[in-house]
Amino acid sequence: MFAEYSTSELLSIFAMQGVAGLILFSVFVLMALGLAIIFGQMGVINMAHGEFMILGAYVTYLTSHVFSTYLPDFFSMYFILAMILAFIAAGALGALVEWAMIRHLYHRPLDTLLATWGLSLILQQLYRTVFGAREVGVTLPDWLMGSYQLTETIELPINGLFVMCLAIGISAAVAILMYRSRWGTQVRAVVQNRPMAGAVGINTAKVDRITFALGCGIAGVAGSAFTMIGSTGPTSGQLYIVDTFLVVVFGGASSLLGTIASAFTISQAQSTMEFFMSGSMSKVLTLLFVVFILMLRPQGLFTLKVRR
């Protein structure tokens, strides 16, 4: 396989695929962070996570359409506003879903799986009714177009660089919230011992609602970033839900660092293998590798240490 390439060509290939892997890693992180909060911290199997992501993508599409039609002079600024609106819309829907459905299903993970799967079907049909069955795309502002020429053979797309910076910023913000804030302490207390957390005065219902809304809001931002690499359709979220769960479980459901490490490992492996074989075969080999590691270490790459 490698004999037909020279050493310099191989280095260039691995460098190009490494850059592509970093972009894929950033997308995986954005998608998995929200699920890591919902599934890892709350124990809720949210099968509708992809639909919250696509809600963010549709909000971005609507914002793009409004600015191009009514505010063309400010079109270059729309994407930042679209991400904020995507976070608010997905977070608000998440808070509504938690109040109406999820709060009745805590400690019943299989029921949350069935309930959120039904919710995903409802949201898909709602998107199909409102936006149509055909996929839609957005027009990116000029400052997100083009690429930086790193070497003669390696280019770094500006929109990919933007997604990387976005993933780093959101990861840092989530880490600060979870491990350096009073709210994060309350979240971890509720996760470890809900009755005791309520007994010491923590409003567990409020913590649950904010946590679920935050996870869904991050999914909305991921959907906004998703519009830069693919088109948006009613069922687009289902294409990424398996990869998202794979990243979270492989890294360790309760570990933010594990989610990031898992996203990096899977994205780089998948991106590199895609150059030498078909995309479906690279996904199969990546899945087999993850399953093998989980057989040896069922708790994932990282685990949350607690006092006993």
PDB file of C-alpha atoms in Angstrom:
ATOM      1  CA  MET A   1       0.000   0.000   0.000  1.00  0.00           C
ATOM      2  CA  PHE A   2       2.746   2.438   0.957  1.00  0.00           C
ATOM      3  CA  ALA A   3       5.362   1.206  -1.547  1.00  0.00           C
ATOM      4  CA  GLU A   4       4.020   3.379  -4.379  1.00  0.00           C
ATOM      5  CA  TYR A   5       4.631   6.562  -2.364  1.00  0.00           C
ATOM      6  CA  SER A   6       7.947   8.196  -1.575  1.00  0.00           C
ATOM      7  CA  THR A   7       8.829   9.242   1.958  1.00  0.00           C
ATOM      8  CA  SER A   8       8.104  12.918   1.258  1.00  0.00           C
ATOM      9  CA  GLU A   9       4.768  12.043  -0.360  1.00  0.00           C
ATOM     10  CA  LEU A  10       3.799   9.928   2.632  1.00  0.00           C
ATOM     11  CA  LEU A  11       4.671  12.756   5.011  1.00  0.00           C
ATOM     12  CA  SER A  12       2.571  15.170   2.964  1.00  0.00           C
ATOM     13  CA  ILE A  13      -0.340  12.719   2.878  1.00  0.00           C
ATOM     14  CA  PHE A  14      -0.279  12.194   6.638  1.00  0.00           C
ATOM     15  CA  ALA A  15       0.013  15.953   7.187  1.00  0.00           C
ATOM     16  CA  MET A  16      -2.987  16.676   4.928  1.00  0.00           C
ATOM     17  CA  GLN A  17      -5.054  13.959   6.548  1.00  0.00           C
ATOM     18  CA  GLY A  18      -3.948  15.216   9.950  1.00  0.00           C
ATOM     19  CA  VAL A  19      -5.293  18.681   9.151  1.00  0.00           C
ATOM     20  CA  ALA A  20      -8.550  17.143   7.885  1.00  0.00           C
ATOM     21  CA  GLY A  21      -8.646  15.057  11.054  1.00  0.00           C
ATOM     22  CA  LEU A  22      -8.308  18.188  13.194  1.00  0.00           C
ATOM     23  CA  ILE A  23     -11.352  19.713  11.506  1.00  0.00           C
ATOM     24  CA  LEU A  24     -13.290  16.470  12.005  1.00  0.00           C
ATOM     25  CA  PHE A  25     -12.049  16.413  15.606  1.00  0.00           C
ATOM     26  CA  SER A  26     -13.438  19.910  16.176  1.00  0.00           C
ATOM     27  CA  VAL A  27     -16.840  18.900  14.796  1.00  0.00           C
ATOM     28  CA  PHE A  28     -16.857  15.739  16.953  1.00  0.00           C
ATOM     29  CA  VAL A  29     -16.000  17.782  20.056  1.00  0.00           C
ATOM     30  CA  LEU A  30     -18.780  20.290  19.414  1.00  0.00           C
ATOM     31  CA  MET A  31     -21.299  17.497  18.875  1.00  0.00           C
ATOM     32  CA  ALA A  32     -20.122  15.362  21.797  1.00  0.00           C
ATOM     33  CA  LEU A  33     -19.757  18.068  24.465  1.00  0.00           C
ATOM     34  CA  GLY A  34     -23.491  18.594  24.798  1.00  0.00           C
ATOM     35  CA  LEU A  35     -24.134  14.856  24.881  1.00  0.00           C
ATOM     36  CA  ALA A  36     -21.339  14.349  27.418  1.00  0.00           C
ATOM     37  CA  ILE A  37     -23.154  16.762  29.739  1.00  0.00           C
ATOM     38  CA  ILE A  38     -26.591  15.178  29.193  1.00  0.00           C
ATOM     39  CA  PHE A  39     -25.569  11.517  29.068  1.00  0.00           C
ATOM     40  CA  GLY A  40     -22.433  11.576  31.191  1.00  0.00           C
ATOM     41  CA  GLN A  41     -23.570  13.935  33.919  1.00  0.00           C
ATOM     42  CA  MET A  42     -27.326  13.285  33.953  1.00  0.00           C
ATOM     43  CA  GLY A  43     -27.579   9.666  32.785  1.00  0.00           C
ATOM     44  CA  VAL A  44     -30.153  10.581  30.123  1.00  0.00           C
ATOM     45  CA  ILE A  45     -29.828   8.736  26.800  1.00  0.00           C
ATOM     46  CA  ASN A  46     -30.852  11.565  24.482  1.00  0.00           C
ATOM     47  CA  MET A  47     -31.553  10.020  21.083  1.00  0.00           C
ATOM     48  CA  ALA A  48     -32.887  13.405  19.908  1.00  0.00           C
ATOM     49  CA  HIS A  49     -29.483  15.074  20.324  1.00  0.00           C
ATOM     50  CA  GLY A  50     -28.994  15.151  16.552  1.00  0.00           C
ATOM     51  CA  GLU A  51     -32.310  16.958  16.114  1.00  0.00           C
ATOM     52  CA  PHE A  52     -31.240  19.673  18.572  1.00  0.00           C
ATOM     53  CA  MET A  53     -28.101  20.047  16.476  1.00  0.00           C
ATOM     54  CA  ILE A  54     -30.130  20.353  13.274  1.00  0.00           C
ATOM     55  CA  LEU A  55     -32.355  22.949  14.953  1.00  0.00           C
ATOM     56  CA  GLY A  56     -29.221  25.082  15.321  1.00  0.00           C
ATOM     57  CA  ALA A  57     -28.445  24.499  11.646  1.00  0.00           C
ATOM     58  CA  TYR A  58     -31.939  25.576  10.582  1.00  0.00           C
ATOM     59  CA  VAL A  59     -31.714  28.685  12.790  1.00  0.00           C
ATOM     60  CA  THR A  60     -28.461  29.535  11.009  1.00  0.00           C
ATOM     61  CA  TYR A  61     -30.148  28.997   7.631  1.00  0.00           C
ATOM     62  CA  LEU A  62     -33.046  31.303   8.593  1.00  0.00           C
ATOM     63  CA  THR A  63     -30.668  33.962   9.907  1.00  0.00           C
ATOM     64  CA  SER A  64     -28.668  33.810   6.676  1.00  0.00           C
ATOM     65  CA  HIS A  65     -31.851  34.203   4.634  1.00  0.00           C
ATOM     66  CA  VAL A  66     -33.078  37.159   6.717  1.00  0.00           C
ATOM     67  CA  PHE A  67     -29.765  39.002   6.490  1.00  0.00           C
ATOM     68  CA  SER A  68     -29.315  38.365   2.758  1.00  0.00           C
ATOM     69  CA  THR A  69     -32.878  39.542   2.045  1.00  0.00           C
ATOM     70  CA  TYR A  70     -33.408  42.429   4.461  1.00  0.00           C
ATOM     71  CA  LEU A  71     -29.959  43.374   5.841  1.00  0.00           C
ATOM     72  CA  PRO A  72     -27.455  42.757   3.045  1.00  0.00           C
ATOM     73  CA  ASP A  73     -25.098  45.467   4.334  1.00  0.00           C
ATOM     74  CA  PHE A  74     -24.613  43.524   7.575  1.00  0.00           C
ATOM     75  CA  PHE A  75     -24.405  40.071   5.997  1.00  0.00           C
ATOM     76  CA  SER A  76     -20.783  39.588   7.065  1.00  0.00           C
ATOM     77  CA  MET A  77     -21.865  39.695  10.715  1.00  0.00           C
ATOM     78  CA  TYR A  78     -24.757  37.258  10.546  1.00  0.00           C
ATOM     79  CA  PHE A  79     -22.888  34.050  11.415  1.00  0.00           C
ATOM     80  CA  ILE A  80     -21.891  35.175  14.915  1.00  0.00           C
ATOM     81  CA  LEU A  81     -25.478  36.216  15.627  1.00  0.00           C
ATOM     82  CA  ALA A  82     -26.720  32.932  14.140  1.00  0.00           C
ATOM     83  CA  MET A  83     -24.620  30.900  16.597  1.00  0.00           C
ATOM     84  CA  ILE A  84     -25.998  32.884  19.535  1.00  0.00           C
ATOM     85  CA  LEU A  85     -29.570  32.410  18.303  1.00  0.00           C
ATOM     86  CA  ALA A  86     -28.913  28.701  17.685  1.00  0.00           C
ATOM     87  CA  PHE A  87     -27.710  28.310  21.276  1.00  0.00           C
ATOM     88  CA  ILE A  88     -30.772  30.131  22.638  1.00  0.00           C
ATOM     89  CA  ALA A  89     -33.272  28.237  20.458  1.00  0.00           C
ATOM     90  CA  ALA A  90     -31.839  24.769  21.164  1.00  0.00           C
ATOM     91  CA  GLY A  91     -31.380  25.575  24.855  1.00  0.00           C
ATOM     92  CA  ALA A  92     -34.947  26.848  25.200  1.00  0.00           C
ATOM     93  CA  LEU A  93     -36.330  23.745  23.490  1.00  0.00           C
ATOM     94  CA  GLY A  94     -34.130  21.604  25.741  1.00  0.00           C
ATOM     95  CA  ALA A  95     -35.485  23.299  28.863  1.00  0.00           C
ATOM     96  CA  LEU A  96     -39.050  22.738  27.625  1.00  0.00           C
ATOM     97  CA  VAL A  97     -38.371  19.054  26.885  1.00  0.00           C
ATOM     98  CA  GLU A  98     -36.753  18.548  30.291  1.00  0.00           C
ATOM     99  CA  TRP A  99     -39.753  20.134  32.051  1.00  0.00           C
ATOM    100  CA  ALA A 100     -42.391  18.317  30.014  1.00  0.00           C
ATOM    101  CA  MET A 101     -40.806  14.862  29.674  1.00  0.00           C
ATOM    102  CA  ILE A 102     -37.288  14.159  30.965  1.00  0.00           C
ATOM    103  CA  ARG A 103     -37.867  15.162  34.612  1.00  0.00           C
ATOM    104  CA  HIS A 104     -40.355  12.314  34.944  1.00  0.00           C
ATOM    105  CA  LEU A 105     -37.855   9.713  33.693  1.00  0.00           C
ATOM    106  CA  TYR A 106     -34.725  10.170  35.819  1.00  0.00           C
ATOM    107  CA  HIS A 107     -33.210   6.864  36.976  1.00  0.00           C
ATOM    108  CA  ARG A 108     -35.034   5.135  34.103  1.00  0.00           C
ATOM    109  CA  PRO A 109     -32.430   5.256  31.278  1.00  0.00           C
ATOM    110  CA  LEU A 110     -34.244   2.848  28.963  1.00  0.00           C
ATOM    111  CA  ASP A 111     -37.383   4.977  29.188  1.00  0.00           C
ATOM    112  CA  THR A 112     -35.391   8.103  28.330  1.00  0.00           C
ATOM    113  CA  LEU A 113     -34.029   6.254  25.288  1.00  0.00           C
ATOM    114  CA  LEU A 114     -37.519   5.392  24.029  1.00  0.00           C
ATOM    115  CA  ALA A 115     -38.975   8.798  24.869  1.00  0.00           C
ATOM    116  CA  THR A 116     -36.207  10.800  23.194  1.00  0.00           C
ATOM    117  CA  TRP A 117     -36.244   8.476  20.177  1.00  0.00           C
ATOM    118  CA  GLY A 118     -39.928   9.278  19.771  1.00  0.00           C
ATOM    119  CA  LEU A 119     -39.098  12.966  20.216  1.00  0.00           C
ATOM    120  CA  SER A 120     -36.487  12.716  17.456  1.00  0.00           C
ATOM    121  CA  LEU A 121     -39.100  11.314  15.051  1.00  0.00           C
ATOM    122  CA  ILE A 122     -41.519  14.120  15.976  1.00  0.00           C
ATOM    123  CA  LEU A 123     -38.855  16.793  15.420  1.00  0.00           C
ATOM    124  CA  GLN A 124     -37.802  15.261  12.103  1.00  0.00           C
ATOM    125  CA  GLN A 125     -41.395  15.389  10.858  1.00  0.00           C
ATOM    126  CA  LEU A 126     -41.763  18.944  12.162  1.00  0.00           C
ATOM    127  CA  TYR A 127     -38.634  20.034  10.276  1.00  0.00           C
ATOM    128  CA  ARG A 128     -39.916  18.260   7.159  1.00  0.00           C
ATOM    129  CA  THR A 129     -43.256  20.067   7.435  1.00  0.00           C
ATOM    130  CA  VAL A 130     -41.768  23.525   8.054  1.00  0.00           C
ATOM    131  CA  PHE A 131     -38.646  23.471   5.874  1.00  0.00           C
ATOM    132  CA  GLY A 132     -39.467  20.740   3.358  1.00  0.00           C
ATOM    133  CA  ALA A 133     -37.803  17.398   2.703  1.00  0.00           C
ATOM    134  CA  ARG A 134     -35.003  18.813   0.537  1.00  0.00           C
ATOM    135  CA  GLU A 135     -31.672  19.748   2.063  1.00  0.00           C
ATOM    136  CA  VAL A 136     -30.787  23.415   2.371  1.00  0.00           C
ATOM    137  CA  GLY A 137     -27.454  25.197   2.629  1.00  0.00           C
ATOM    138  CA  VAL A 138     -26.215  28.562   3.822  1.00  0.00           C
ATOM    139  CA  THR A 139     -24.043  31.165   2.151  1.00  0.00           C
ATOM    140  CA  LEU A 140     -20.992  31.834   4.274  1.00  0.00           C
ATOM    141  CA  PRO A 141     -19.678  35.386   4.717  1.00  0.00           C
ATOM    142  CA  ASP A 142     -16.501  36.257   2.830  1.00  0.00           C
ATOM    143  CA  TRP A 143     -14.296  36.142   5.928  1.00  0.00           C
ATOM    144  CA  LEU A 144     -15.027  32.423   6.303  1.00  0.00           C
ATOM    145  CA  MET A 145     -14.123  31.605   2.717  1.00  0.00           C
ATOM    146  CA  GLY A 146     -10.740  30.655   1.296  1.00  0.00           C
ATOM    147  CA  SER A 147      -7.792  28.944   2.947  1.00  0.00           C
ATOM    148  CA  TYR A 148      -4.302  29.494   4.327  1.00  0.00           C
ATOM    149  CA  GLN A 149      -1.451  27.906   2.383  1.00  0.00           C
ATOM    150  CA  LEU A 150       0.711  26.186   4.995  1.00  0.00           C
ATOM    151  CA  THR A 151       2.987  24.433   2.501  1.00  0.00           C
ATOM    152  CA  GLU A 152       2.913  23.689  -1.213  1.00  0.00           C
ATOM    153  CA  THR A 153       0.669  20.693  -0.623  1.00  0.00           C
ATOM    154  CA  ILE A 154      -1.174  21.581   2.597  1.00  0.00           C
ATOM    155  CA  GLU A 155      -3.994  24.104   2.858  1.00  0.00           C
ATOM    156  CA  LEU A 156      -5.951  25.000   5.991  1.00  0.00           C
ATOM    157  CA  PRO A 157      -9.535  26.104   5.236  1.00  0.00           C
ATOM    158  CA  ILE A 158     -10.502  29.265   7.090  1.00  0.00           C
ATOM    159  CA  ASN A 159     -13.886  27.844   8.055  1.00  0.00           C
ATOM    160  CA  GLY A 160     -12.105  24.756   9.429  1.00  0.00           C
ATOM    161  CA  LEU A 161      -9.803  26.986  11.465  1.00  0.00           C
ATOM    162  CA  PHE A 162     -12.851  28.842  12.775  1.00  0.00           C
ATOM    163  CA  VAL A 163     -14.487  25.551  13.851  1.00  0.00           C
ATOM    164  CA  MET A 164     -11.264  24.568  15.664  1.00  0.00           C
ATOM    165  CA  CYS A 165     -11.173  27.863  17.573  1.00  0.00           C
ATOM    166  CA  LEU A 166     -14.877  27.511  18.362  1.00  0.00           C
ATOM    167  CA  ALA A 167     -14.351  23.973  19.714  1.00  0.00           C
ATOM    168  CA  ILE A 168     -11.433  25.124  21.877  1.00  0.00           C
ATOM    169  CA  GLY A 169     -13.388  28.086  23.241  1.00  0.00           C
ATOM    170  CA  ILE A 170     -16.523  26.097  24.081  1.00  0.00           C
ATOM    171  CA  SER A 171     -14.472  23.271  25.635  1.00  0.00           C
ATOM    172  CA  ALA A 172     -12.664  25.769  27.864  1.00  0.00           C
ATOM    173  CA  ALA A 173     -15.946  27.442  28.837  1.00  0.00           C
ATOM    174  CA  VAL A 174     -17.565  24.100  29.715  1.00  0.00           C
ATOM    175  CA  ALA A 175     -14.505  23.052  31.742  1.00  0.00           C
ATOM    176  CA  ILE A 176     -14.620  26.310  33.727  1.00  0.00           C
ATOM    177  CA  LEU A 177     -18.365  25.941  34.316  1.00  0.00           C
ATOM    178  CA  MET A 178     -18.106  22.318  35.416  1.00  0.00           C
ATOM    179  CA  TYR A 179     -14.977  22.467  37.570  1.00  0.00           C
ATOM    180  CA  ARG A 180     -14.496  26.096  38.627  1.00  0.00           C
ATOM    181  CA  SER A 181     -17.998  27.378  39.312  1.00  0.00           C
ATOM    182  CA  ARG A 182     -20.611  26.944  42.032  1.00  0.00           C
ATOM    183  CA  TRP A 183     -23.085  25.662  39.471  1.00  0.00           C
ATOM    184  CA  GLY A 184     -20.649  22.951  38.338  1.00  0.00           C
ATOM    185  CA  THR A 185     -20.215  21.839  41.940  1.00  0.00           C
ATOM    186  CA  GLN A 186     -23.981  21.567  42.277  1.00  0.00           C
ATOM    187  CA  VAL A 187     -24.220  19.539  39.054  1.00  0.00           C
ATOM    188  CA  ARG A 188     -21.613  17.052  40.239  1.00  0.00           C
ATOM    189  CA  ALA A 189     -23.286  16.831  43.644  1.00  0.00           C
ATOM    190  CA  VAL A 190     -26.672  16.048  42.060  1.00  0.00           C
ATOM    191  CA  VAL A 191     -25.075  13.432  39.783  1.00  0.00           C
ATOM    192  CA  GLN A 192     -23.317  11.631  42.631  1.00  0.00           C
ATOM    193  CA  ASN A 193     -26.141  11.733  45.217  1.00  0.00           C
ATOM    194  CA  ARG A 194     -29.407  13.410  44.271  1.00  0.00           C
ATOM    195  CA  PRO A 195     -31.257  12.900  47.611  1.00  0.00           C
ATOM    196  CA  MET A 196     -28.331  14.218  49.650  1.00  0.00           C
ATOM    197  CA  ALA A 197     -27.883  17.192  47.300  1.00  0.00           C
ATOM    198  CA  GLY A 198     -31.526  18.090  47.788  1.00  0.00           C
ATOM    199  CA  ALA A 199     -31.192  17.645  51.543  1.00  0.00           C
ATOM    200  CA  VAL A 200     -28.410  20.261  51.770  1.00  0.00           C
ATOM    201  CA  GLY A 201     -30.488  22.861  49.940  1.00  0.00           C
ATOM    202  CA  ILE A 202     -29.592  22.402  46.254  1.00  0.00           C
ATOM    203  CA  ASN A 203     -32.560  22.926  43.927  1.00  0.00           C
ATOM    204  CA  THR A 204     -32.057  19.687  41.995  1.00  0.00           C
ATOM    205  CA  ALA A 205     -34.918  20.360  39.567  1.00  0.00           C
ATOM    206  CA  LYS A 206     -33.422  23.718  38.561  1.00  0.00           C
ATOM    207  CA  VAL A 207     -29.926  22.221  38.209  1.00  0.00           C
ATOM    208  CA  ASP A 208     -31.293  19.422  36.005  1.00  0.00           C
ATOM    209  CA  ARG A 209     -33.178  21.851  33.756  1.00  0.00           C
ATOM    210  CA  ILE A 210     -30.223  24.194  33.297  1.00  0.00           C
ATOM    211  CA  THR A 211     -27.859  21.282  32.672  1.00  0.00           C
ATOM    212  CA  PHE A 212     -30.103  19.726  30.029  1.00  0.00           C
ATOM    213  CA  ALA A 213     -30.685  23.116  28.393  1.00  0.00           C
ATOM    214  CA  LEU A 214     -26.928  23.785  28.323  1.00  0.00           C
ATOM    215  CA  GLY A 215     -26.222  20.447  26.651  1.00  0.00           C
ATOM    216  CA  CYS A 216     -28.914  21.087  24.034  1.00  0.00           C
ATOM    217  CA  GLY A 217     -27.673  24.657  23.513  1.00  0.00           C
ATOM    218  CA  ILE A 218     -24.154  23.414  22.780  1.00  0.00           C
ATOM    219  CA  ALA A 219     -25.698  20.978  20.287  1.00  0.00           C
ATOM    220  CA  GLY A 220     -27.348  23.975  18.618  1.00  0.00           C
ATOM    221  CA  VAL A 221     -23.974  25.706  18.270  1.00  0.00           C
ATOM    222  CA  ALA A 222     -22.598  22.476  16.795  1.00  0.00           C
ATOM    223  CA  GLY A 223     -25.430  22.558  14.261  1.00  0.00           C
ATOM    224  CA  SER A 224     -24.543  26.121  13.361  1.00  0.00           C
ATOM    225  CA  ALA A 225     -20.941  25.050  12.731  1.00  0.00           C
ATOM    226  CA  PHE A 226     -22.222  21.997  10.840  1.00  0.00           C
ATOM    227  CA  THR A 227     -23.632  24.258   8.105  1.00  0.00           C
ATOM    228  CA  MET A 228     -20.052  25.092   7.084  1.00  0.00           C
ATOM    229  CA  ILE A 229     -19.206  21.486   6.190  1.00  0.00           C
ATOM    230  CA  GLY A 230     -22.502  20.015   4.977  1.00  0.00           C
ATOM    231  CA  SER A 231     -26.069  20.682   3.921  1.00  0.00           C
ATOM    232  CA  THR A 232     -28.986  20.579   6.351  1.00  0.00           C
ATOM    233  CA  GLY A 233     -31.973  18.257   6.084  1.00  0.00           C
ATOM    234  CA  PRO A 234     -34.642  16.869   8.430  1.00  0.00           C
ATOM    235  CA  THR A 235     -32.707  13.628   9.004  1.00  0.00           C
ATOM    236  CA  SER A 236     -29.152  15.001   8.916  1.00  0.00           C
ATOM    237  CA  GLY A 237     -28.814  14.718  12.693  1.00  0.00           C
ATOM    238  CA  GLN A 238     -29.256  10.939  12.602  1.00  0.00           C
ATOM    239  CA  LEU A 239     -26.124  10.626  10.467  1.00  0.00           C
ATOM    240  CA  TYR A 240     -23.978  11.875  13.356  1.00  0.00           C
ATOM    241  CA  ILE A 241     -25.726  10.558  16.465  1.00  0.00           C
ATOM    242  CA  VAL A 242     -23.863   7.215  16.343  1.00  0.00           C
ATOM    243  CA  ASP A 243     -20.470   8.932  16.048  1.00  0.00           C
ATOM    244  CA  THR A 244     -21.417  11.260  18.896  1.00  0.00           C
ATOM    245  CA  PHE A 245     -22.393   8.451  21.262  1.00  0.00           C
ATOM    246  CA  LEU A 246     -19.262   6.559  20.211  1.00  0.00           C
ATOM    247  CA  VAL A 247     -17.055   9.506  21.159  1.00  0.00           C
ATOM    248  CA  VAL A 248     -18.738   9.958  24.552  1.00  0.00           C
ATOM    249  CA  VAL A 249     -18.735   6.264  25.533  1.00  0.00           C
ATOM    250  CA  PHE A 250     -15.182   5.638  24.307  1.00  0.00           C
ATOM    251  CA  GLY A 251     -13.810   8.612  26.221  1.00  0.00           C
ATOM    252  CA  GLY A 252     -15.680   7.860  29.437  1.00  0.00           C
ATOM    253  CA  ALA A 253     -19.222   9.101  29.902  1.00  0.00           C
ATOM    254  CA  SER A 254     -18.481  11.354  32.889  1.00  0.00           C
ATOM    255  CA  SER A 255     -15.161  12.799  31.720  1.00  0.00           C
ATOM    256  CA  LEU A 256     -14.775  16.018  29.741  1.00  0.00           C
ATOM    257  CA  LEU A 257     -11.100  15.250  29.102  1.00  0.00           C
ATOM    258  CA  GLY A 258     -12.071  11.767  27.948  1.00  0.00           C
ATOM    259  CA  THR A 259     -14.538  13.206  25.442  1.00  0.00           C
ATOM    260  CA  ILE A 260     -11.849  15.434  23.932  1.00  0.00           C
ATOM    261  CA  ALA A 261      -9.244  12.633  23.852  1.00  0.00           C
ATOM    262  CA  SER A 262     -11.751  10.229  22.318  1.00  0.00           C
ATOM    263  CA  ALA A 263     -12.801  12.740  19.643  1.00  0.00           C
ATOM    264  CA  PHE A 264      -9.150  13.326  18.716  1.00  0.00           C
ATOM    265  CA  THR A 265      -8.325   9.600  18.529  1.00  0.00           C
ATOM    266  CA  ILE A 266     -11.367   8.638  16.458  1.00  0.00           C
ATOM    267  CA  SER A 267     -11.166  11.617  14.088  1.00  0.00           C
ATOM    268  CA  GLN A 268      -7.463  11.177  13.337  1.00  0.00           C
ATOM    269  CA  ALA A 269      -7.784   7.414  12.827  1.00  0.00           C
ATOM    270  CA  GLN A 270     -10.824   7.799  10.596  1.00  0.00           C
ATOM    271  CA  SER A 271      -9.364  10.674   8.566  1.00  0.00           C
ATOM    272  CA  THR A 272      -6.049   8.901   7.948  1.00  0.00           C
ATOM    273  CA  MET A 273      -7.614   5.591   6.930  1.00  0.00           C
ATOM    274  CA  GLU A 274     -10.067   7.296   4.555  1.00  0.00           C
ATOM    275  CA  PHE A 275      -7.166   8.212   2.263  1.00  0.00           C
ATOM    276  CA  PHE A 276      -6.118   4.591   1.797  1.00  0.00           C
ATOM    277  CA  MET A 277      -9.538   2.896   1.740  1.00  0.00           C
ATOM    278  CA  SER A 278     -13.229   3.677   1.359  1.00  0.00           C
ATOM    279  CA  GLY A 279     -15.016   5.833   3.908  1.00  0.00           C
ATOM    280  CA  SER A 280     -17.309   2.995   4.986  1.00  0.00           C
ATOM    281  CA  MET A 281     -14.372   0.623   5.549  1.00  0.00           C
ATOM    282  CA  SER A 282     -12.518   3.238   7.604  1.00  0.00           C
ATOM    283  CA  LYS A 283     -15.610   3.655   9.786  1.00  0.00           C
ATOM    284  CA  VAL A 284     -15.857  -0.117  10.247  1.00  0.00           C
ATOM    285  CA  LEU A 285     -12.201  -0.424  11.274  1.00  0.00           C
ATOM    286  CA  THR A 286     -12.524   2.545  13.624  1.00  0.00           C
ATOM    287  CA  LEU A 287     -15.597   0.968  15.225  1.00  0.00           C
ATOM    288  CA  LEU A 288     -13.825  -2.379  15.624  1.00  0.00           C
ATOM    289  CA  PHE A 289     -10.879  -0.625  17.266  1.00  0.00           C
ATOM    290  CA  VAL A 290     -13.172   1.202  19.698  1.00  0.00           C
ATOM    291  CA  VAL A 291     -15.083  -1.994  20.523  1.00  0.00           C
ATOM    292  CA  PHE A 292     -11.799  -3.819  21.188  1.00  0.00           C
ATOM    293  CA  ILE A 293     -10.627  -1.073  23.561  1.00  0.00           C
ATOM    294  CA  LEU A 294     -13.982  -1.036  25.354  1.00  0.00           C
ATOM    295  CA  MET A 295     -13.753  -4.822  25.826  1.00  0.00           C
ATOM    296  CA  LEU A 296     -10.461  -4.272  27.642  1.00  0.00           C
ATOM    297  CA  ARG A 297     -11.583  -1.101  29.421  1.00  0.00           C
ATOM    298  CA  PRO A 298     -15.394  -0.910  29.627  1.00  0.00           C
ATOM    299  CA  GLN A 299     -15.356   2.365  31.594  1.00  0.00           C
ATOM    300  CA  GLY A 300     -13.704   4.201  28.664  1.00  0.00           C
ATOM    301  CA  LEU A 301     -10.394   6.027  28.398  1.00  0.00           C
ATOM    302  CA  PHE A 302     -11.007   8.233  31.448  1.00  0.00           C
ATOM    303  CA  THR A 303     -13.238   7.785  34.473  1.00  0.00           C
ATOM    304  CA  LEU A 304     -14.571  10.185  37.065  1.00  0.00           C
ATOM    305  CA  LYS A 305     -12.893   9.652  40.445  1.00  0.00           C
ATOM    306  CA  VAL A 306     -15.242   9.874  43.400  1.00  0.00           C
ATOM    307  CA  ARG A 307     -14.824   9.308  47.138  1.00  0.00           C
ATOM    308  CA  ARG A 308     -16.362   6.164  48.546  1.00  0.00           C
TER     309      ARG A 308
END
